[in-house]
Tab-separated table of C-alpha atoms in Angstrom:
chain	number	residue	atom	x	y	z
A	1	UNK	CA	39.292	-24.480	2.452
A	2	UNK	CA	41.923	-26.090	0.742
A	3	UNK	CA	44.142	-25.685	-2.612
A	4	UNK	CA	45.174	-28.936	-4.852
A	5	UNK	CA	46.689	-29.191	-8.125
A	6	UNK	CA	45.273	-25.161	-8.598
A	7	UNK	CA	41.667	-26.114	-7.553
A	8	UNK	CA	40.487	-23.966	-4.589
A	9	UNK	CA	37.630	-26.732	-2.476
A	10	UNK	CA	35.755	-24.564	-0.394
A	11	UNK	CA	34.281	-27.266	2.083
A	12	UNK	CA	32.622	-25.413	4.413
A	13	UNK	CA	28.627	-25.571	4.439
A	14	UNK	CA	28.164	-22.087	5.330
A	15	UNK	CA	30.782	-20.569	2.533
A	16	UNK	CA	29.630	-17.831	0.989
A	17	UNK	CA	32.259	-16.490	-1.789
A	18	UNK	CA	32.506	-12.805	-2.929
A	19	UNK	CA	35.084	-10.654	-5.147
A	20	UNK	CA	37.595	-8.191	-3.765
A	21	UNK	CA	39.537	-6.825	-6.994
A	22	UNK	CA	41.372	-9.469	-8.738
A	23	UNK	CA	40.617	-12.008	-5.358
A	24	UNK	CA	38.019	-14.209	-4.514
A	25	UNK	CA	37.282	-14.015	-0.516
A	26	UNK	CA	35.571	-16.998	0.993
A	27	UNK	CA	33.432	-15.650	3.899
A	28	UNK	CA	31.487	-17.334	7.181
A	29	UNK	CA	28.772	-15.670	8.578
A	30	UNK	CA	29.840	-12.574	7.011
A	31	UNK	CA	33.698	-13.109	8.389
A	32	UNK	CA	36.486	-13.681	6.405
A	33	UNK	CA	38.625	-16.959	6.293
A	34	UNK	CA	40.059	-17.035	3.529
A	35	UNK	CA	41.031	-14.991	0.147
A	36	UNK	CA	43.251	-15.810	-2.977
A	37	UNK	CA	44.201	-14.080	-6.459
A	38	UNK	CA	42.275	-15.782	-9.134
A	39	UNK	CA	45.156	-15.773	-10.835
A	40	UNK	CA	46.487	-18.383	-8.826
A	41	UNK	CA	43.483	-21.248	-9.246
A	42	UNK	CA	42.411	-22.771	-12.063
A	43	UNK	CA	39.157	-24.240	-10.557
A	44	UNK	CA	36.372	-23.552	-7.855
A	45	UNK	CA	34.788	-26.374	-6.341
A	46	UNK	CA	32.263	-25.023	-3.690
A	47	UNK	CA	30.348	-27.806	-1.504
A	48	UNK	CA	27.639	-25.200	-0.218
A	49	UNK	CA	24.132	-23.697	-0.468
A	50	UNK	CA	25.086	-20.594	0.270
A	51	UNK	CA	26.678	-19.856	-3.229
A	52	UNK	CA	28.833	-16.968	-4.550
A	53	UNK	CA	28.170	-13.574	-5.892
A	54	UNK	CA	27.549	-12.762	-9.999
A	55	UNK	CA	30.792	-10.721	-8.975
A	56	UNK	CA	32.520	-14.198	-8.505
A	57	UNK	CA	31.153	-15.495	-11.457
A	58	UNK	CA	32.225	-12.843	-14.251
A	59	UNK	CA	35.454	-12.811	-12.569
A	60	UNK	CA	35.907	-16.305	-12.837
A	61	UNK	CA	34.502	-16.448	-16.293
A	62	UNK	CA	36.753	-13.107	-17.323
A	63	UNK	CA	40.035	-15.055	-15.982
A	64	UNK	CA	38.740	-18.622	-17.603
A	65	UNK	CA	38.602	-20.268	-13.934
A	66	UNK	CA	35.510	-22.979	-13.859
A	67	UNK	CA	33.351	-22.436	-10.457
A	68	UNK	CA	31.239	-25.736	-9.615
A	69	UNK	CA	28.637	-26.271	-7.251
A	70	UNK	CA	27.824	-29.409	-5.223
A	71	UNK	CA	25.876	-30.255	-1.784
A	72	UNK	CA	27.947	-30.444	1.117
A	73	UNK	CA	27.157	-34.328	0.566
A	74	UNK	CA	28.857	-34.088	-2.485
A	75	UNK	CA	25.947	-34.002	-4.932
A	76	UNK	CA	26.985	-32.271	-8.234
A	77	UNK	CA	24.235	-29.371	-8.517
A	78	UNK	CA	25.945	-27.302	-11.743
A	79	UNK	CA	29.239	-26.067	-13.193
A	80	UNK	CA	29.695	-22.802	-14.697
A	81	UNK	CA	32.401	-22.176	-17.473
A	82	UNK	CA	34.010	-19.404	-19.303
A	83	UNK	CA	32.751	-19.189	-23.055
A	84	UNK	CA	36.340	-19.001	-24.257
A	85	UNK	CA	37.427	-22.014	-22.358
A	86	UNK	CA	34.313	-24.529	-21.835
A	87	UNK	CA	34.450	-28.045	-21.108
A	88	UNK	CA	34.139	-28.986	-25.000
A	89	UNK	CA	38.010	-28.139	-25.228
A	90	UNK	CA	38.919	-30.936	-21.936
A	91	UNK	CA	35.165	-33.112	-23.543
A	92	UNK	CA	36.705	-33.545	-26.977
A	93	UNK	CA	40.374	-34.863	-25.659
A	94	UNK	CA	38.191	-37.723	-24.304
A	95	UNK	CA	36.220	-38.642	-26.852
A	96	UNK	CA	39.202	-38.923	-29.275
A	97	UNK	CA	40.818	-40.751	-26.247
A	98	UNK	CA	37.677	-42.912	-26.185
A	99	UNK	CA	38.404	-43.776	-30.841
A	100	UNK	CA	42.345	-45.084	-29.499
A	101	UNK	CA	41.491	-48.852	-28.174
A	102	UNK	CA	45.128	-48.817	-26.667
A	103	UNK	CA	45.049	-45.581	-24.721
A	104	UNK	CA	41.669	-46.841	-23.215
A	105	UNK	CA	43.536	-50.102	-22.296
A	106	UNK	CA	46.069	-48.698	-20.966
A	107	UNK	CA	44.481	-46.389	-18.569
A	108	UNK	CA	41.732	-49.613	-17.995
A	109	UNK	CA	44.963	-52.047	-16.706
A	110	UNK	CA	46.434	-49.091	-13.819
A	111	UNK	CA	42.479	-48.836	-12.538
A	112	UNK	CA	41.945	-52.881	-12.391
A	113	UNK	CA	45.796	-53.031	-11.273
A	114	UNK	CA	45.192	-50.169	-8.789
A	115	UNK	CA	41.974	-52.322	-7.428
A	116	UNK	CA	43.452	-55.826	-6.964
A	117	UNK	CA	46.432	-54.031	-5.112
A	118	UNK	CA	44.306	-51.956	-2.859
A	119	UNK	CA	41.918	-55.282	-2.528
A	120	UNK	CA	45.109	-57.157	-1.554
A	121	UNK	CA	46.233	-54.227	0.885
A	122	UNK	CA	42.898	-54.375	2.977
A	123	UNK	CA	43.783	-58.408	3.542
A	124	UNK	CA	47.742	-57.853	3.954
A	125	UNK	CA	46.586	-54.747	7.205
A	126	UNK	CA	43.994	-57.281	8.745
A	127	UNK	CA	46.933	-59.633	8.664
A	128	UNK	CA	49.747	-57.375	10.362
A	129	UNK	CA	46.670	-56.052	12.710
A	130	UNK	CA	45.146	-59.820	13.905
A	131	UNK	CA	47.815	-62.249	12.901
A	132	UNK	CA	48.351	-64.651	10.150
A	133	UNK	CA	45.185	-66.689	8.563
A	134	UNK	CA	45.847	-69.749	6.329
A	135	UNK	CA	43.167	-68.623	3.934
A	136	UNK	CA	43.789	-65.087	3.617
A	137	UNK	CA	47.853	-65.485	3.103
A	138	UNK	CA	46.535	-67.703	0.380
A	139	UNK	CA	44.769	-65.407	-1.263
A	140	UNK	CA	47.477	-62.609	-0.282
A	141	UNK	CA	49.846	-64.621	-2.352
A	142	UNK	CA	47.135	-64.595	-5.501
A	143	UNK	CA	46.078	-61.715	-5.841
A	144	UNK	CA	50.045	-60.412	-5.569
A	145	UNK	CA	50.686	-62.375	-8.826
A	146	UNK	CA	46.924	-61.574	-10.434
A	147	UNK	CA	47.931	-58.371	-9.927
A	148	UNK	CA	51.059	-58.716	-12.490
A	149	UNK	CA	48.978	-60.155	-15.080
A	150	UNK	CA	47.036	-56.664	-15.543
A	151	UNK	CA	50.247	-55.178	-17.139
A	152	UNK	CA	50.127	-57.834	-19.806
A	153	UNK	CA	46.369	-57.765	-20.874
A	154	UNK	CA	46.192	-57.549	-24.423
A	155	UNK	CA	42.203	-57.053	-24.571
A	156	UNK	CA	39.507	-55.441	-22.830
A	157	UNK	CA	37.721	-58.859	-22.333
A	158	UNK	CA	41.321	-60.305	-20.703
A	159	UNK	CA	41.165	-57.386	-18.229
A	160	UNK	CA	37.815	-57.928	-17.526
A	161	UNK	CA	38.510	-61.865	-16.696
A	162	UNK	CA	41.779	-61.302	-14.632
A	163	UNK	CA	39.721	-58.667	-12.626
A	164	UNK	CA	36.356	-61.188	-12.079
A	165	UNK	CA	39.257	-63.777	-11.290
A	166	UNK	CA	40.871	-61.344	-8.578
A	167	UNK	CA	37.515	-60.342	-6.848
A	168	UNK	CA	36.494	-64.349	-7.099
A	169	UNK	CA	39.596	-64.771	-4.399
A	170	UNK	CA	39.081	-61.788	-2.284
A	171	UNK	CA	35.310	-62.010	-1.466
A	172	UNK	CA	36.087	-65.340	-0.434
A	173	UNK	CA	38.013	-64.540	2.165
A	174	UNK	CA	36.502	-61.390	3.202
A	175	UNK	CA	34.759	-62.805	5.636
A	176	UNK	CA	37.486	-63.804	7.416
A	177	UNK	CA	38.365	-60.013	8.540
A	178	UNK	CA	34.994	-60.101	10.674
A	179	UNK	CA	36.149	-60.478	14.408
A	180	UNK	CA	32.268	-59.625	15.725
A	181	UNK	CA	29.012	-61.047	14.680
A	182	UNK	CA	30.716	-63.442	12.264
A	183	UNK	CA	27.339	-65.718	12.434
A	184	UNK	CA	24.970	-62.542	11.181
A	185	UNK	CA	27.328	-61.065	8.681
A	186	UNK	CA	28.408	-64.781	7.124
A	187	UNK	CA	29.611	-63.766	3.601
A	188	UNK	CA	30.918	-66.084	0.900
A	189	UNK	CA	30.384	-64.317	-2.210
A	190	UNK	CA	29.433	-60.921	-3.729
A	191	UNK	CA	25.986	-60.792	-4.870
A	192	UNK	CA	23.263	-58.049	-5.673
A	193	UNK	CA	20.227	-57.059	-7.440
A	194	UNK	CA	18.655	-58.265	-5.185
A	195	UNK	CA	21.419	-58.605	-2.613
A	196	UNK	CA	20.988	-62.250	-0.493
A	197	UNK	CA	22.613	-61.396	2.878
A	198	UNK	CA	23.368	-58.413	5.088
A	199	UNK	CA	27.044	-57.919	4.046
A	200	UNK	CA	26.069	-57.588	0.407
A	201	UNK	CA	23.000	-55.267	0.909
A	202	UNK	CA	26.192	-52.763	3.019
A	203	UNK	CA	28.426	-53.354	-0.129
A	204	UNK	CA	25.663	-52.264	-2.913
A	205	UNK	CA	24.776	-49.300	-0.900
A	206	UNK	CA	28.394	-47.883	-0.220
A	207	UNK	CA	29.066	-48.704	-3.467
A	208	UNK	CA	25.836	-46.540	-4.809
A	209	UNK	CA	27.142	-43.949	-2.679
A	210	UNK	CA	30.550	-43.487	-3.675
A	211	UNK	CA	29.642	-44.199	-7.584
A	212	UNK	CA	27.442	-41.073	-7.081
A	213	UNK	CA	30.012	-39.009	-5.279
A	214	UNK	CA	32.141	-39.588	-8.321
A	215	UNK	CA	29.921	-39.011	-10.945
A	216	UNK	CA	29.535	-35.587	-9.179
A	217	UNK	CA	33.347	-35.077	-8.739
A	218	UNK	CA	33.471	-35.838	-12.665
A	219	UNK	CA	30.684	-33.388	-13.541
A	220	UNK	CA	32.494	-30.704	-11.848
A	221	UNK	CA	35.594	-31.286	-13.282
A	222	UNK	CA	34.182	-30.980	-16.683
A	223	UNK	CA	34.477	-34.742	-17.957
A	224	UNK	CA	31.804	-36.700	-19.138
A	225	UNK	CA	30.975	-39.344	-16.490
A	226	UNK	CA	29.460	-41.457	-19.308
A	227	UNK	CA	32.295	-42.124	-21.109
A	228	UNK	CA	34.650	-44.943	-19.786
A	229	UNK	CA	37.457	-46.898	-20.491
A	230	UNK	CA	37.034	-50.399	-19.357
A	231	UNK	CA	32.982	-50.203	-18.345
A	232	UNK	CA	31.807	-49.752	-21.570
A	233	UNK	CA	29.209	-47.718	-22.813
A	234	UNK	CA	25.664	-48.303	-21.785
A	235	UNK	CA	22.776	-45.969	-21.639
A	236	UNK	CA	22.220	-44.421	-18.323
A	237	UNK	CA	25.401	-46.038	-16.902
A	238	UNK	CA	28.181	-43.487	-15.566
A	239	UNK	CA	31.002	-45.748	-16.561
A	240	UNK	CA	33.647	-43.902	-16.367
A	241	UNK	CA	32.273	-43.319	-12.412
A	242	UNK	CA	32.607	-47.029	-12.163
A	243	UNK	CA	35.965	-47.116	-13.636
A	244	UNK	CA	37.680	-44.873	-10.980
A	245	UNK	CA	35.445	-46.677	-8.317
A	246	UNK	CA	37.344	-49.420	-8.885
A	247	UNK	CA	40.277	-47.743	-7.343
A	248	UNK	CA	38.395	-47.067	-4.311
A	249	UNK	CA	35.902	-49.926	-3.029
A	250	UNK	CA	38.458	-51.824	-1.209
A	251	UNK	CA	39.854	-48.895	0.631
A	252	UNK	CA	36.722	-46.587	0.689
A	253	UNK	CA	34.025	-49.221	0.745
A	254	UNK	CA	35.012	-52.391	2.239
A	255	UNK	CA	36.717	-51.542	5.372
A	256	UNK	CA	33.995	-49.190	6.128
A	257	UNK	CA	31.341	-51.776	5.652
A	258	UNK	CA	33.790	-54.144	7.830
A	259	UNK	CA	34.340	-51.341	10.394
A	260	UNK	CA	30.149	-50.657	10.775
A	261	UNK	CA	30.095	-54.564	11.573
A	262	UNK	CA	32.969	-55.133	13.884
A	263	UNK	CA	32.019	-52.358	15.551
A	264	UNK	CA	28.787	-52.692	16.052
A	265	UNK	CA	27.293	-50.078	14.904
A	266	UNK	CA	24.950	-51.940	12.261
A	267	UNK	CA	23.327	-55.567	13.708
A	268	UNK	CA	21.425	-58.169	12.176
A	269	UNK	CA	18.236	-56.281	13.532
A	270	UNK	CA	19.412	-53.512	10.875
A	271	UNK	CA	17.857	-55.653	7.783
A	272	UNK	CA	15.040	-56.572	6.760
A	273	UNK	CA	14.426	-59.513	3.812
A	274	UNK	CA	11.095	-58.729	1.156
A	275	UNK	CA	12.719	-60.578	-1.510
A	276	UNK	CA	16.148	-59.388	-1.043
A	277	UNK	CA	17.705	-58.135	1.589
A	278	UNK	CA	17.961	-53.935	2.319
A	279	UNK	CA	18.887	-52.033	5.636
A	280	UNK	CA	15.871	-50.435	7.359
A	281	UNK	CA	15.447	-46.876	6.966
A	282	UNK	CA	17.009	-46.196	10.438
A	283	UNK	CA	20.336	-47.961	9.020
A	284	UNK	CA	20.344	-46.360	6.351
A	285	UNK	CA	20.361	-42.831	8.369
A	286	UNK	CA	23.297	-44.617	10.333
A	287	UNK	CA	25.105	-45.547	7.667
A	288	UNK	CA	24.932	-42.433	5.831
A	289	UNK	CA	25.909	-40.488	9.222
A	290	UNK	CA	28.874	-42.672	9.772
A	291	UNK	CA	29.843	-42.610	5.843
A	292	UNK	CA	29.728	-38.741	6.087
A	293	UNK	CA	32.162	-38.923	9.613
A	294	UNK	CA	34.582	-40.880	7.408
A	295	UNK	CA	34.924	-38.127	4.892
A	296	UNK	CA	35.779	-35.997	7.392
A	297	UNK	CA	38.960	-37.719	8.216
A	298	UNK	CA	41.986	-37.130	6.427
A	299	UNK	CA	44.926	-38.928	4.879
A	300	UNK	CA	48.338	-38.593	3.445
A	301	UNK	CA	47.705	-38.230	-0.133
A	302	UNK	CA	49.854	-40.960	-1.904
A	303	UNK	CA	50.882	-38.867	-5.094
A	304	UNK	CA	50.454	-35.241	-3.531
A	305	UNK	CA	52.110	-35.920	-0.465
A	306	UNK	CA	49.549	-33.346	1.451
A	307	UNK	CA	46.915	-34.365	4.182
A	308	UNK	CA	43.506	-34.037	2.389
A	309	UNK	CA	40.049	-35.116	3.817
A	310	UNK	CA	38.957	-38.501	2.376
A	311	UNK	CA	35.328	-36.911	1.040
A	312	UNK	CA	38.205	-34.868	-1.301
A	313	UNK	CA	39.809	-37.817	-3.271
A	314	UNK	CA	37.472	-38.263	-5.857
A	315	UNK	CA	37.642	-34.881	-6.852
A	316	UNK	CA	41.364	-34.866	-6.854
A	317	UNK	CA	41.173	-38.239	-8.894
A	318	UNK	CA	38.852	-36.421	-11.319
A	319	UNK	CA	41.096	-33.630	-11.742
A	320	UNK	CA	44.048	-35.683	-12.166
A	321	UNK	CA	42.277	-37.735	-14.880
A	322	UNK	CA	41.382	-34.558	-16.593
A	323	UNK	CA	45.161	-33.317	-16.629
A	324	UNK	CA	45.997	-36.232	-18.319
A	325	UNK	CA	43.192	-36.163	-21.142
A	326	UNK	CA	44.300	-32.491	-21.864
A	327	UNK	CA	47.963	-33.790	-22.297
A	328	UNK	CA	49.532	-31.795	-18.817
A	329	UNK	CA	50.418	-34.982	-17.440
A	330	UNK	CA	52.285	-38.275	-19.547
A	331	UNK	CA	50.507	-40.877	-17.174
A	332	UNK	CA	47.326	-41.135	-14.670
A	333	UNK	CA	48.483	-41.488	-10.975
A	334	UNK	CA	45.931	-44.359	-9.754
A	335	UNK	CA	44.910	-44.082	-5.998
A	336	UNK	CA	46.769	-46.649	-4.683
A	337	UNK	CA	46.415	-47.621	-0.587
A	338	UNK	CA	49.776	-49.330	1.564
């Protein structure tokens, strides 16, 4: 269990919640571990099958608390909500958000900002870590004054070309923070759909799976995943999941993939190539175990200042997004990585 920005995440799988008076009393095989006045939460975020009592839910509905459900993977499964305080109230602050061009803009340059620092972070550690390469200081050195250039953007379409100009420089030198199996995993640009090479089929799939994990955190935090700010709108597209992904693929993403290969824990004998390359099903299963291990680790929140399990950050970053649609915040604290 833990307690952020007055949401209550009850994280273990075997949760079960129940209503004591004016508390709700989080309970493991039938013992209690934890219990807290409603008054004192604002949100519910339960990742567990086990669920929570219709005492839970008219208490949290009486005291306008919102009580979502999601897998213990992180799959959204429902959200319910008071009638006197649904998510139309937090729902219509975005889409008048989404009629002011420069609000969009503005919250579009922090994300692509946030990216091309955290991007330039992952190749600064591997640096300090392994020593100085000729190609990656390079490209250390771009992306430090691409990074500037977000602030000045005066369109949506100049965003978009400083941030395909930023990821041109860092996937070419990704590559160069492989120190095993460099000659299986050779990577010189990103590509997908389908993706050419074994690096790019790990990218597109941790990429699938955080998008999804986001999407999810958005759901549950009452915002319309649909709705973004710099990926614009396109049926069946959660773009406003791909917007805050773009804070996390270099930290989240691309050291994980790096980490599965240096480690060896994923080979070339991992893939298989039908047109495009894809993991076998048996990476896959490795991949997801391993991507499920790094959730469980946690980290020193950058704008909290409190140790919170990685699996938790895109529900914070949802919540914080929502606190500054409603107004309860003046600016959106990006997740940025040093």
């Amino acid at each position: 269990m833990k307690k952020l920005l007055n949401t209550l995440y009850v994280t273990t799988p075997e949760a079960y919640l129940t209503k004591d008076g004016e508390n709700i009393v989080v309970s493991v095989k039938q013992e209690e571990r934890f219990r807290i006045p409603i008054i004192n939460i604002e949100n519910i975020v339960c990742f567990s099958y086990m669920g929570a009592t219709p005492g839970v839910m008219k208490l949290c509905g009486d005291n306008g608390v919102g009580l979502a459900f999601m897998t213990p993977k992180g799959q959204f499964i429902g959200r319910l909500q008071s009638p006197t305080r649904g998510n139309i109230y937090l729902r219509h602050r975005q889409h008048l958000i989404d009629g002011e061009p420069e609000k969009k803009l503005t919250l579009a340059r922090l994300m692509i900002a946030a990216k091309i620092f955290n991007s330039r972070t992952v190749l600064t550690r591997f640096t300090r870590d392994y020593g100085n390469n000729p190609d990656v200081d390079f490209a250390i050195k771009q992306l430090y004054h691409i990074k500037n250039k977000c602030i000045g953007a005066l369109t949506g379409e100049e965003l978009l070309g400083i941030e395909g100009q930023a990821a041109h420089i860092y996937f070419g030198v990704l590559k160069n923070l492989l120190t095993q199996q460099k000659k299986d995993f050779d990577f010189s640009e990103r590509n997908r759909r389908p993706p050419k090479d074994p690096f790019n089929a790990m990218l597109s799939f941790a990429y699938t799976l955080l998008a999804n994990e986001i999407s999810s955190a958005l759901e549950g935090t009452g915002l319309d995943p649909y709705i973004g700010v710099f990926h614009k709108l396109r049926p069946g597209r959660a773009s406003l999941a791909l917007d805050i992904m773009e804070e996390f693929r270099a930290y989240l993403c691309d050291r994980f993939v790096l980490s599965l290969i240096n480690r060896r824990q994923i080979t070339a004998r991992d893939f298989t190539d039908n047109g495009g390359v894809r993991m076998t099903d048996d990476a896959r299963r490795k991949f997801i175990a391993a991507w499920q291990d790094r959730k469980r680790e946690t980290i020193m929140h950058p704008f909290l200042k409190e140790k919170v399990a990685i699996g938790l950050l895109p529900h914070i970053q949802a919540m914080m997004l929502a606190r500054y649609f409603r107004g309860d915040i003046e600016k959106y604290p990006v997740f940025i990585f040093r």
